[in-house]
Coordinates of C-alpha atoms in Angstrom, one line a residue:
M1 CA 142.6 113.9 102.9
T2 CA 143.1 110.3 103.8
G3 CA 142.7 107.7 101.0
V4 CA 140.7 104.6 101.3
P5 CA 142.8 101.4 101.6
G6 CA 142.4 99.2 98.5
T7 CA 140.5 101.8 96.4
G8 CA 143.4 103.8 95.1
G9 CA 141.4 107.1 95.1
A10 CA 140.7 110.1 97.2
R11 CA 138.4 109.5 100.2
T12 CA 134.7 109.8 99.8
G13 CA 133.3 112.9 101.4
Y14 CA 130.4 112.6 103.8
A15 CA 128.4 114.5 106.3
V16 CA 126.7 113.2 109.5
V17 CA 123.2 114.3 110.3
V18 CA 121.8 113.6 113.7
P19 CA 118.2 114.6 114.6
T20 CA 117.8 115.0 118.3
L21 CA 115.5 115.8 121.2
V22 CA 118.7 116.4 123.2
R23 CA 118.2 113.3 125.2
D24 CA 120.9 112.0 127.6
T25 CA 122.1 109.6 124.9
L26 CA 123.2 112.4 122.6
A27 CA 126.6 112.9 124.3
D28 CA 127.4 109.2 124.1
C29 CA 126.4 109.2 120.4
L30 CA 128.8 112.1 119.6
A31 CA 131.6 110.8 121.8
A32 CA 131.5 107.5 119.9
L33 CA 131.7 109.4 116.6
V34 CA 134.7 111.4 117.8
A35 CA 136.5 108.3 119.0
A36 CA 135.9 106.3 115.8
I37 CA 139.0 105.6 113.7
G38 CA 139.1 106.9 110.2
P39 CA 138.5 110.1 108.1
D40 CA 136.4 112.6 110.0
P41 CA 133.1 113.8 108.5
D42 CA 133.3 116.9 106.4
E43 CA 130.3 118.2 108.3
I44 CA 128.2 117.3 111.3
V45 CA 124.7 118.7 111.4
L46 CA 122.8 118.4 114.6
V47 CA 119.1 119.2 114.2
D48 CA 117.4 120.2 117.5
D49 CA 113.8 119.0 117.1
R50 CA 112.6 120.2 120.5
P51 CA 109.4 122.2 120.2
D52 CA 110.8 124.9 122.4
P53 CA 114.7 124.8 122.5
D54 CA 114.8 128.2 124.2
A55 CA 113.2 126.7 127.3
D56 CA 116.5 125.0 128.1
P57 CA 119.2 126.7 125.9
G58 CA 122.1 125.1 127.8
A59 CA 121.0 121.5 127.2
L60 CA 123.4 121.2 124.2
E61 CA 126.5 122.5 126.0
H62 CA 127.7 119.1 127.2
P63 CA 127.0 117.2 124.0
L64 CA 128.7 119.8 121.9
G65 CA 131.6 119.8 124.4
V66 CA 132.5 116.2 123.7
L67 CA 133.1 117.0 120.0
G68 CA 136.5 118.5 120.6
D69 CA 138.1 119.6 117.3
L70 CA 135.0 118.4 115.4
R71 CA 133.1 121.3 117.0
E72 CA 134.4 123.6 114.2
R73 CA 132.7 121.4 111.6
T74 CA 129.4 121.2 113.5
V75 CA 126.3 123.3 112.9
V76 CA 123.1 123.2 115.0
L77 CA 119.8 123.8 113.2
R78 CA 116.2 123.8 114.6
S79 CA 113.3 122.0 113.0
G80 CA 110.5 123.1 115.3
G81 CA 109.4 119.8 116.9
R82 CA 107.9 118.4 113.7
G83 CA 109.3 114.9 114.0
P84 CA 112.4 113.0 112.8
A85 CA 111.4 113.1 109.1
A86 CA 111.2 116.9 109.1
A87 CA 114.4 117.1 111.2
R88 CA 116.4 114.9 108.8
N89 CA 115.1 117.0 105.9
T90 CA 116.3 120.1 107.6
G91 CA 119.7 118.5 108.2
F92 CA 120.4 117.0 104.7
R93 CA 119.3 120.2 102.9
A94 CA 122.2 122.0 104.7
V95 CA 124.7 119.4 103.6
T96 CA 127.2 120.1 100.8
S97 CA 129.0 116.7 100.9
P98 CA 128.2 114.0 98.3
W99 CA 127.0 111.5 101.0
T100 CA 124.8 112.1 104.0
A101 CA 125.0 109.6 106.8
F102 CA 122.0 109.7 109.2
L103 CA 122.5 108.6 112.8
D104 CA 119.9 108.5 115.6
D105 CA 120.9 110.2 118.8
D106 CA 120.6 107.0 120.9
V107 CA 123.2 104.9 118.9
Q108 CA 126.9 104.5 119.3
V109 CA 129.0 103.9 116.2
G110 CA 131.7 101.2 116.3
P111 CA 135.4 101.9 117.0
H112 CA 136.3 101.8 113.2
W113 CA 133.1 103.3 111.9
C114 CA 134.6 106.2 110.0
D115 CA 137.0 104.0 108.2
Q116 CA 134.3 101.4 107.4
L117 CA 131.8 104.0 106.3
V118 CA 134.3 105.6 103.9
Q119 CA 135.1 102.1 102.5
D120 CA 131.3 101.3 102.2
L121 CA 130.8 104.5 100.2
A122 CA 133.9 104.1 98.1
E123 CA 132.7 100.6 97.1
A124 CA 129.2 101.8 96.2
A125 CA 128.5 101.3 92.5
P126 CA 127.3 104.3 90.5
D127 CA 123.7 103.1 90.7
T128 CA 123.8 102.6 94.5
G129 CA 121.8 105.3 96.1
A130 CA 122.3 104.3 99.7
V131 CA 124.3 102.0 102.0
Q132 CA 122.9 100.7 105.2
G133 CA 124.9 100.0 108.4
V134 CA 124.7 96.9 110.5
I135 CA 122.8 97.5 113.8
A136 CA 123.8 95.5 116.9
V137 CA 121.4 95.5 119.9
P138 CA 122.9 94.2 123.1
L139 CA 120.5 92.0 125.1
P140 CA 120.9 90.6 128.6
G141 CA 122.6 87.2 128.6
E142 CA 121.4 86.0 132.0
R143 CA 117.6 86.0 131.2
R144 CA 115.1 86.1 128.4
P145 CA 114.6 89.6 127.0
T146 CA 111.5 91.6 127.9
D147 CA 108.8 92.5 125.3
W148 CA 110.4 96.0 125.0
E149 CA 113.9 94.5 124.6
R150 CA 112.7 92.1 121.9
G151 CA 111.1 95.0 120.1
T152 CA 114.3 97.0 120.1
A153 CA 116.3 93.9 119.0
G154 CA 114.1 93.8 115.9
L155 CA 116.0 96.8 114.7
A156 CA 119.0 94.6 114.0
R157 CA 116.9 92.8 111.3
A158 CA 115.1 95.8 109.9
Q159 CA 115.6 97.1 106.4
W160 CA 116.9 100.6 105.7
I161 CA 116.5 102.0 109.2
T162 CA 118.0 105.5 109.7
A163 CA 119.7 104.6 113.0
D164 CA 122.7 104.3 110.6
M165 CA 121.9 104.9 106.9
A166 CA 124.0 106.7 104.3
Y167 CA 122.3 108.2 101.2
R168 CA 123.8 110.1 98.3
T169 CA 122.8 113.7 99.0
D170 CA 121.7 114.1 95.4
V171 CA 119.5 111.1 95.6
L172 CA 117.8 112.6 98.7
K173 CA 117.2 115.8 96.7
E174 CA 115.9 113.8 93.7
V175 CA 113.1 112.2 95.8
D176 CA 112.5 115.3 97.9
G177 CA 113.7 113.7 101.1
F178 CA 111.6 112.2 103.8
D179 CA 107.8 112.5 103.8
E180 CA 107.0 114.8 106.7
R181 CA 103.6 113.3 107.2
F182 CA 105.4 110.6 109.1
T183 CA 105.7 112.5 112.4
R184 CA 107.1 109.6 114.5
A185 CA 110.2 107.5 114.2
F186 CA 108.3 104.8 112.3
R187 CA 108.0 103.9 108.6
E188 CA 109.5 107.2 107.4
D189 CA 112.7 105.3 106.6
A190 CA 110.9 102.5 104.7
D191 CA 108.9 105.0 102.7
L192 CA 112.0 106.9 101.7
A193 CA 113.8 103.7 100.7
L194 CA 110.9 102.5 98.6
R195 CA 110.8 105.8 96.7
V196 CA 114.5 105.6 96.1
L197 CA 114.2 102.1 94.8
D198 CA 111.2 103.1 92.6
A199 CA 113.4 105.9 91.2
G200 CA 115.8 103.2 89.9
W201 CA 118.5 103.3 92.6
R202 CA 119.9 100.3 94.5
I203 CA 120.4 100.1 98.3
R204 CA 122.9 97.7 99.7
R205 CA 124.2 96.7 103.2
G206 CA 127.6 97.8 104.2
R207 CA 130.2 96.5 106.8
R208 CA 130.2 99.2 109.4
T209 CA 128.5 98.4 112.7
T210 CA 126.6 100.6 115.1
R211 CA 125.4 99.7 118.5
H212 CA 121.8 100.5 119.5
P213 CA 121.4 100.0 123.3
V214 CA 118.0 99.3 124.7
R215 CA 116.9 102.5 126.5
D216 CA 114.6 102.6 129.5
A217 CA 110.9 102.8 128.8
S218 CA 107.6 103.0 130.6
R219 CA 105.7 99.8 131.1
W220 CA 103.0 101.4 128.9
A221 CA 105.4 102.0 126.0
S222 CA 103.8 99.3 123.9
L223 CA 100.6 101.2 124.0
K224 CA 102.2 104.4 122.7
Q225 CA 103.8 102.3 119.9
Q226 CA 100.3 101.5 118.5
R227 CA 100.3 105.0 117.0
G228 CA 102.4 103.4 114.2
N229 CA 99.2 101.7 112.9
A230 CA 98.2 105.1 111.5
D231 CA 101.6 105.3 109.7
D232 CA 100.9 101.9 108.3
A233 CA 97.7 103.3 106.8
L234 CA 99.7 106.0 105.1
M235 CA 102.1 103.4 103.7
L236 CA 99.1 101.5 102.3
R237 CA 98.0 104.6 100.5
L238 CA 101.4 105.5 99.2
H239 CA 102.8 102.1 98.2
G240 CA 99.8 99.8 97.8
P241 CA 98.5 96.7 99.6
D242 CA 101.7 94.8 99.0
W243 CA 103.9 97.4 100.7
W244 CA 104.7 94.9 103.5
A245 CA 106.5 92.7 101.0
K246 CA 108.2 95.6 99.2
A247 CA 109.6 96.9 102.6
V248 CA 110.4 93.4 103.9
A249 CA 108.3 94.3 107.0
P250 CA 106.3 92.0 109.3
K251 CA 102.6 92.3 108.8
G252 CA 101.9 92.5 112.5
R253 CA 98.7 91.5 114.2
I254 CA 96.3 94.3 113.1
R255 CA 93.7 91.9 111.7
R256 CA 93.7 89.9 114.9
H257 CA 93.5 93.1 116.9
A258 CA 90.6 94.2 114.9
A259 CA 88.8 90.9 115.4
I260 CA 89.4 90.9 119.2
T261 CA 88.2 94.5 119.4
A262 CA 85.1 93.6 117.3
A263 CA 84.3 90.7 119.6
G264 CA 84.6 92.9 122.7
V265 CA 82.4 95.6 121.3
A266 CA 79.9 93.0 120.2
A267 CA 79.8 91.5 123.7
L268 CA 79.0 94.8 125.2
A269 CA 76.4 95.7 122.6
L270 CA 74.7 92.3 122.9
A271 CA 74.6 92.5 126.7
A272 CA 73.1 96.0 126.5
A273 CA 70.5 94.7 124.1
G274 CA 69.4 91.9 126.5
R275 CA 71.0 89.0 124.6
P276 CA 73.1 87.3 127.3
R277 CA 73.9 84.1 125.4
A278 CA 75.1 85.9 122.3
A279 CA 77.0 88.3 124.5
A280 CA 78.7 85.4 126.3
V281 CA 79.8 83.9 123.0
A282 CA 81.3 87.2 121.8
G283 CA 82.9 87.7 125.2
L284 CA 84.5 84.3 125.0
G285 CA 85.9 85.2 121.6
W286 CA 87.3 88.4 123.1
A287 CA 88.8 86.6 126.1
A288 CA 90.3 83.8 124.0
G289 CA 91.9 86.3 121.6
T290 CA 93.3 88.4 124.4
A291 CA 94.6 85.4 126.3
E292 CA 96.4 84.1 123.2
F293 CA 98.0 87.5 122.6
A294 CA 99.1 87.8 126.2
W295 CA 100.5 84.3 126.4
T296 CA 102.5 84.8 123.2
R297 CA 104.2 87.8 124.7
I298 CA 104.6 86.3 128.2
A299 CA 106.1 83.0 127.0
A300 CA 108.9 84.7 125.1
G301 CA 109.9 86.9 128.1
P302 CA 111.5 86.6 131.5
R303 CA 108.1 85.9 133.2
T304 CA 108.9 88.1 136.2
R305 CA 105.9 89.5 138.1
H306 CA 106.4 93.0 136.7
E307 CA 106.7 91.6 133.1
V308 CA 103.7 89.3 133.4
T309 CA 101.4 92.0 134.9
T310 CA 102.5 94.5 132.3
M311 CA 101.8 92.0 129.5
L312 CA 98.4 91.1 130.9
A313 CA 97.3 94.8 131.2
T314 CA 98.7 95.9 127.9
S315 CA 97.5 92.9 126.0
A316 CA 93.9 93.8 126.9
L317 CA 94.5 97.4 125.8
I318 CA 96.6 97.1 122.7
P319 CA 93.9 95.6 120.4
P320 CA 91.4 98.4 120.7
T321 CA 94.2 101.0 120.7
A322 CA 95.8 99.6 117.6
T323 CA 92.4 99.4 115.8
W324 CA 91.6 102.9 116.7
H325 CA 94.9 104.2 115.3
R326 CA 94.5 102.2 112.1
L327 CA 91.0 103.5 111.5
S328 CA 92.0 107.1 112.3
G329 CA 95.0 106.8 110.0
L330 CA 92.8 105.4 107.1
W331 CA 90.5 108.3 107.6
R332 CA 93.2 111.0 107.9
H333 CA 95.1 109.7 104.8
R334 CA 92.1 108.7 102.7
R335 CA 93.0 111.2 100.0
A336 CA 96.7 110.7 99.9
P337 CA 97.8 109.8 96.4
A338 CA 100.1 106.9 95.6
W339 CA 103.8 107.8 95.5
R340 CA 104.0 106.9 91.8
E341 CA 101.1 109.2 91.0
V342 CA 102.9 112.1 92.7
A343 CA 106.3 111.2 91.0
A344 CA 104.6 111.2 87.6

């Protein structure tokens, strides 16, 4: 096996785990991995998380075909459509290499990624449990980014995201992997990292770079994202009220969303009760809050007709949607014990 320049030792063995819904991006992800310069992974574990893979059994033919010689080192597992946390658990539990590098199926590793990853891992101190990659999100240069593009660009600043994250396999086993109650690609990575840190390990940022293109999305995608407020409720239960600071995560606007929603509900209730003046005051509060939210999103964007109309419509719908998901998450996870209580 190839040594790591400057380290004077044998190369650090690693496996690559890719959870996938077999999107069109998977072939590009695997092609970039094959093309990357440096020592090949010992293993590649693709975890098919489609609820019913048998409905389209040929969907993996093309992505697997781009692997070339690496096809012999690749296994395909199924995780039953339970979400990326469960899929990654299925993947790493099949790994025998000392390091497990997670990639999302919509990223493309850099041209020297394999070399840089092995160097990142070789330089990891004995108490380093994980090494994070650098995420680059390409944005249009000729105009301001849309709301969706700005949201994707935030991944470049995020801590511990599993778009490119390598963990010691034994560390993953020590903390029992990802919490499968996180059924979306949201907060499951931060929860795992906080548990690894709580267990006494360090996490550092490496040198390798991975590209995360902005994929196409519906104009209503921001509404679907509000489901993450339920995951924030679970984070609150697991890691306490200061979990935002621990995870170096933005607090978001949930309190403002709740206030706007309350004002809107109050306006309707007061109008129904025959109190028009009070209803008007509450209605003005709702309108002012919604207008401020919409303008904040519009001002930062390209201000095209499509973007402006999308921001106006979704800015009216996001506050009640976010509030609903937060309340439902608080109820659903009301009995979830803190992580430290479980670890003890």
